[in-house]
Short mmCIF file of C-alpha atoms in Angstrom, two decimals:
data_model
loop_
_atom_site.label_atom_id
_atom_site.label_comp_id
_atom_site.label_asym_id
_atom_site.label_seq_id
_atom_site.Cartn_x
_atom_site.Cartn_y
_atom_site.Cartn_z
CA UNK Y 12 8.18 -15.92 -5.34
CA UNK Y 13 9.79 -18.19 -2.81
CA UNK Y 14 8.55 -21.45 -1.37
CA UNK Y 15 9.69 -23.67 1.48
CA UNK Y 16 9.29 -27.42 1.80
CA UNK Y 17 9.69 -29.18 5.12
CA UNK Y 18 9.80 -32.81 4.16
CA UNK Y 19 8.76 -34.32 7.49
CA UNK Y 20 5.57 -33.34 9.29
CA UNK Y 21 6.65 -35.27 12.41
CA UNK Y 22 10.00 -36.50 13.66
CA UNK Y 23 9.95 -38.82 16.69
CA UNK Y 24 13.25 -39.25 18.49
CA UNK Y 25 14.54 -40.52 21.82
CA UNK Y 26 16.09 -38.20 24.36
CA UNK Y 27 19.86 -37.67 23.90
CA UNK Y 28 19.72 -38.88 20.29
CA UNK Y 29 20.78 -36.62 17.41
CA UNK Y 30 18.17 -35.10 15.14
CA UNK Y 31 18.01 -33.45 11.73
CA UNK Y 32 14.98 -31.51 10.49
CA UNK Y 33 15.00 -31.01 6.76
CA UNK Y 34 14.20 -27.82 4.87
CA UNK Y 35 14.41 -27.12 1.15
CA UNK Y 36 13.57 -23.83 -0.49
CA UNK Y 37 12.88 -22.54 -3.95
CA UNK Y 38 13.77 -19.04 -5.10
CA UNK Y 39 15.07 -17.31 -8.20
CA UNK Y 40 16.95 -14.69 -6.16
CA UNK Y 41 19.31 -14.60 -3.20
CA UNK Y 42 17.63 -15.48 0.05
CA UNK Y 43 17.93 -15.20 3.80
CA UNK Y 44 16.99 -18.31 5.78
CA UNK Y 45 15.58 -18.75 9.26
CA UNK Y 46 14.50 -21.44 11.70
CA UNK Y 47 11.82 -20.67 14.27
CA UNK Y 48 10.47 -22.80 17.12
CA UNK Y 49 6.90 -22.69 18.41
CA UNK Y 50 5.93 -24.17 21.77
CA UNK Y 51 2.24 -24.96 22.40
CA UNK Y 52 0.06 -21.87 22.65
CA UNK Y 53 3.00 -19.55 22.16
CA UNK Y 54 4.38 -17.37 19.40
CA UNK Y 55 7.44 -18.16 17.32
CA UNK Y 56 10.97 -17.80 18.66
CA UNK Y 57 13.96 -17.36 16.38
CA UNK Y 58 16.47 -20.21 16.67
CA UNK Y 59 18.99 -19.08 14.08
CA UNK Y 60 19.39 -17.30 10.77
CA UNK Y 61 21.60 -17.28 7.70
CA UNK Y 62 22.16 -13.95 5.95
CA UNK Y 63 25.63 -14.36 4.44
CA UNK Y 64 29.11 -15.60 5.26
CA UNK Y 65 29.80 -18.95 6.87
CA UNK Y 66 27.32 -21.57 5.73
CA UNK Y 67 27.30 -23.25 9.15
CA UNK Y 68 25.16 -21.23 11.51
CA UNK Y 69 24.90 -21.80 15.24
CA UNK Y 70 21.80 -20.82 17.16
CA UNK Y 71 20.26 -21.00 20.59
CA UNK Y 72 19.63 -24.15 22.61
CA UNK Y 73 22.44 -26.08 20.90
CA UNK Y 74 20.89 -26.04 17.43
CA UNK Y 75 22.83 -25.44 14.23
CA UNK Y 76 22.00 -25.37 10.53
CA UNK Y 77 23.94 -25.55 7.31
CA UNK Y 78 23.12 -23.56 4.20
CA UNK Y 79 23.73 -25.54 1.00
CA UNK Y 80 23.16 -23.34 -2.03
CA UNK Y 81 23.62 -26.07 -4.63
CA UNK Y 82 21.02 -28.28 -2.95
CA UNK Y 83 18.86 -25.31 -1.90
CA UNK Y 84 18.69 -26.71 1.60
CA UNK Y 85 18.93 -25.39 5.15
CA UNK Y 86 18.69 -28.42 7.44
CA UNK Y 87 18.52 -27.98 11.22
CA UNK Y 88 20.53 -30.27 13.50
CA UNK Y 89 21.10 -30.94 17.16
CA UNK Y 90 23.58 -33.56 18.39
CA UNK Y 91 21.61 -34.51 21.50
CA UNK Y 92 17.98 -33.57 22.10
CA UNK Y 93 16.13 -33.04 25.37
CA UNK Y 94 12.51 -33.60 26.28
CA UNK Y 95 12.14 -29.82 26.40
CA UNK Y 96 12.95 -29.61 22.66
CA UNK Y 97 9.52 -31.07 21.89
CA UNK Y 98 7.90 -28.36 19.78
CA UNK Y 99 7.00 -27.35 16.22
CA UNK Y 100 9.88 -26.10 14.09
CA UNK Y 101 9.39 -23.81 11.10
CA UNK Y 102 11.82 -23.03 8.32
CA UNK Y 103 11.35 -19.65 6.66
CA UNK Y 104 12.85 -17.75 3.76
CA UNK Y 105 12.91 -14.13 2.70
CA UNK Y 106 14.23 -12.50 -0.41
CA UNK Y 107 17.62 -10.98 0.42
CA UNK Y 108 17.16 -7.44 1.62
CA UNK Y 109 13.44 -7.92 1.87
CA UNK Y 110 11.71 -8.54 5.14
CA UNK Y 111 8.53 -10.57 4.70
CA UNK Y 112 8.87 -14.26 5.50
CA UNK Y 113 7.56 -17.31 3.68
CA UNK Y 114 7.21 -20.28 6.02
CA UNK Y 115 7.16 -24.02 5.53
CA UNK Y 116 4.36 -26.11 7.02
CA UNK Y 117 6.41 -27.04 10.04
CA UNK Y 118 7.91 -30.18 11.55
CA UNK Y 119 6.75 -31.45 14.91
CA UNK Y 120 9.70 -32.77 16.91
CA UNK Y 121 8.56 -35.34 19.45
CA UNK Y 122 11.22 -36.26 22.02
CA UNK Y 123 10.46 -39.22 24.25
CA UNK Y 124 12.39 -40.63 27.21
CA UNK S 24 11.77 -4.85 26.88
CA UNK S 25 8.49 -6.66 27.38
CA UNK S 26 8.29 -8.28 23.95
CA UNK S 27 5.41 -8.21 21.50
CA UNK S 28 1.99 -8.40 23.11
CA UNK S 29 -1.35 -9.23 21.53
CA UNK S 30 -4.89 -8.87 22.81
CA UNK S 31 -7.13 -10.67 23.19
CA UNK S 32 -5.44 -14.06 23.32
CA UNK S 33 -8.66 -15.83 22.38
CA UNK S 34 -11.78 -14.62 20.62
CA UNK S 35 -14.92 -16.58 19.86
CA UNK S 36 -17.42 -14.88 17.60
CA UNK S 37 -20.44 -15.74 15.54
CA UNK S 38 -20.33 -15.69 11.77
CA UNK S 39 -21.11 -12.26 10.42
CA UNK S 40 -19.79 -10.33 13.42
CA UNK S 41 -16.87 -7.91 13.29
CA UNK S 42 -13.74 -8.48 15.39
CA UNK S 43 -10.69 -6.36 16.14
CA UNK S 44 -7.31 -7.49 17.42
CA UNK S 45 -4.55 -5.37 18.86
CA UNK S 46 -0.77 -5.75 18.67
CA UNK S 47 1.79 -3.82 20.70
CA UNK S 48 5.26 -4.23 19.22
CA UNK S 49 8.61 -3.92 20.96
CA UNK S 50 8.85 -0.22 21.68
CA UNK S 51 11.76 0.80 19.45
CA UNK S 52 10.74 -1.41 16.51
CA UNK S 53 9.54 0.48 13.45
CA UNK S 54 8.24 -2.46 11.40
CA UNK S 55 5.15 -4.43 12.31
CA UNK S 56 3.83 -7.53 10.54
CA UNK S 57 0.61 -9.52 10.63
CA UNK S 58 0.52 -13.24 9.80
CA UNK S 59 -2.24 -15.83 9.86
CA UNK S 60 -1.65 -19.44 10.90
CA UNK S 61 -4.21 -22.17 10.35
CA UNK S 62 -4.05 -25.64 11.88
CA UNK S 63 -1.21 -27.72 10.49
CA UNK S 64 0.22 -24.86 8.46
CA UNK S 65 3.01 -22.37 8.84
CA UNK S 66 2.26 -18.68 9.27
CA UNK S 67 1.20 -16.83 6.11
CA UNK S 68 2.04 -13.17 5.59
CA UNK S 69 -0.89 -10.75 5.57
CA UNK S 70 0.52 -7.22 5.72
CA UNK S 71 3.24 -5.05 7.19
CA UNK S 72 3.83 -1.46 8.28
CA UNK S 73 6.89 0.69 8.50
CA UNK S 74 6.04 3.29 11.10
CA UNK S 75 2.45 4.27 10.23
CA UNK S 76 2.68 3.44 6.51
CA UNK S 77 1.20 0.15 5.28
CA UNK S 78 3.79 -0.94 2.73
CA UNK S 79 2.52 -4.30 1.52
CA UNK S 80 -0.64 -6.37 1.58
CA UNK S 81 -0.92 -10.02 0.65
CA UNK S 82 -3.57 -11.30 -1.72
CA UNK S 83 -4.82 -13.24 1.33
CA UNK S 84 -6.00 -9.93 2.80
CA UNK S 85 -9.51 -9.70 1.43
CA UNK S 86 -11.61 -6.53 1.47
CA UNK S 87 -13.11 -7.65 4.78
CA UNK S 88 -9.72 -7.25 6.46
CA UNK S 89 -8.26 -3.90 7.39
CA UNK S 90 -5.18 -3.05 9.40
CA UNK S 91 -4.01 0.22 10.86
CA UNK S 92 -1.05 1.57 12.75
CA UNK S 93 -2.17 5.13 13.37
CA UNK S 94 0.78 6.54 15.31
CA UNK S 95 3.44 4.10 14.30
CA UNK S 96 3.18 2.26 17.59
CA UNK S 97 0.41 -0.29 18.19
CA UNK S 98 -1.58 -1.83 15.36
CA UNK S 99 -5.11 -3.15 14.96
CA UNK S 100 -6.41 -5.80 12.61
CA UNK S 101 -10.14 -5.76 11.96
CA UNK S 102 -12.14 -8.47 10.24
CA UNK S 103 -15.62 -7.50 9.12
CA UNK S 104 -18.45 -9.97 8.56
CA UNK S 105 -16.42 -12.91 9.83
CA UNK S 106 -16.67 -16.28 8.10
CA UNK S 107 -15.84 -19.72 9.44
CA UNK S 108 -12.80 -19.78 7.16
CA UNK S 109 -11.37 -16.86 9.14
CA UNK S 110 -10.82 -19.17 12.13
CA UNK S 111 -7.07 -19.15 12.69
CA UNK S 112 -4.26 -17.88 14.89
CA UNK S 113 -3.39 -14.28 14.02
CA UNK S 114 0.25 -13.52 14.78
CA UNK S 115 1.92 -10.15 15.04
CA UNK S 116 5.66 -9.59 14.74
CA UNK S 117 7.93 -6.58 14.89
CA UNK S 118 11.44 -5.76 13.74
CA UNK S 119 13.88 -2.89 13.64
CA UNK S 120 14.96 -1.54 10.29
CA UNK S 121 18.48 -0.21 10.44
CA UNK S 122 22.05 -1.39 10.37
CA UNK S 123 23.31 -4.56 11.91
CA UNK S 124 22.62 -8.21 11.36
CA UNK S 125 19.58 -8.23 13.66
CA UNK S 126 17.64 -5.98 11.30
CA UNK S 127 16.02 -8.98 9.62
CA UNK S 128 14.94 -10.63 12.86
CA UNK S 129 11.23 -10.64 13.48
CA UNK S 130 10.00 -11.02 17.06
CA UNK S 131 6.61 -12.67 17.35
CA UNK S 132 3.81 -12.18 19.84
CA UNK S 133 1.81 -15.05 21.36
CA UNK S 134 -1.01 -14.65 18.83
CA UNK S 135 -4.77 -14.21 18.97
CA UNK S 136 -6.75 -17.38 18.35
CA UNK S 137 -10.01 -16.61 16.54
CA UNK S 138 -12.85 -19.12 16.42
CA UNK S 139 -15.83 -18.28 14.22
CA UNK S 140 -18.92 -20.35 15.00
#
């Protein structure tokens, strides 16, 4: 079985500053990795995913993530955040070739002016 | 493409009552998932269908929960004899099984928030 740890429950940051949201996973098999964003009272939207190939993955809204197999991490980064990036971010993992997702507890990104 | 829709968006019920939620997936998607999200937690997998077949159920899905997808299109999730611990956001997602890198992408609906009083 897989598990996901998001180390920070909240990350406060000023507008235009860079941000990194941390995600570590545990699995005994190959995995696929995902980052989702959830705005208040809305469902989850896929930001980016890693299935195979290049370990640096670019997603929507200027976000990117890097898969590090040796450290079992998939940290999310953005070089310059906007107020509109304020939301909850979830890291998720699935067993490779298998579709159900296991989510972390989420990290609330709070962007202030 | 109108996305995944869920109804109702909010449901308040008294303990012991039965409730039913509906999910309409993206029209060409053949897989449909149900997740439950409680406050401060990430979504937890409940069950999923491929077409009309229910292929997996989580241990979280007690006997009081039942899900159907009768014609391989919309799905319903019913909770019988609701308990206060059932209060949560119930999320539905859909995906398309096939070739291509988007086959593992799940598209989520806005959720149904259940409050059991």
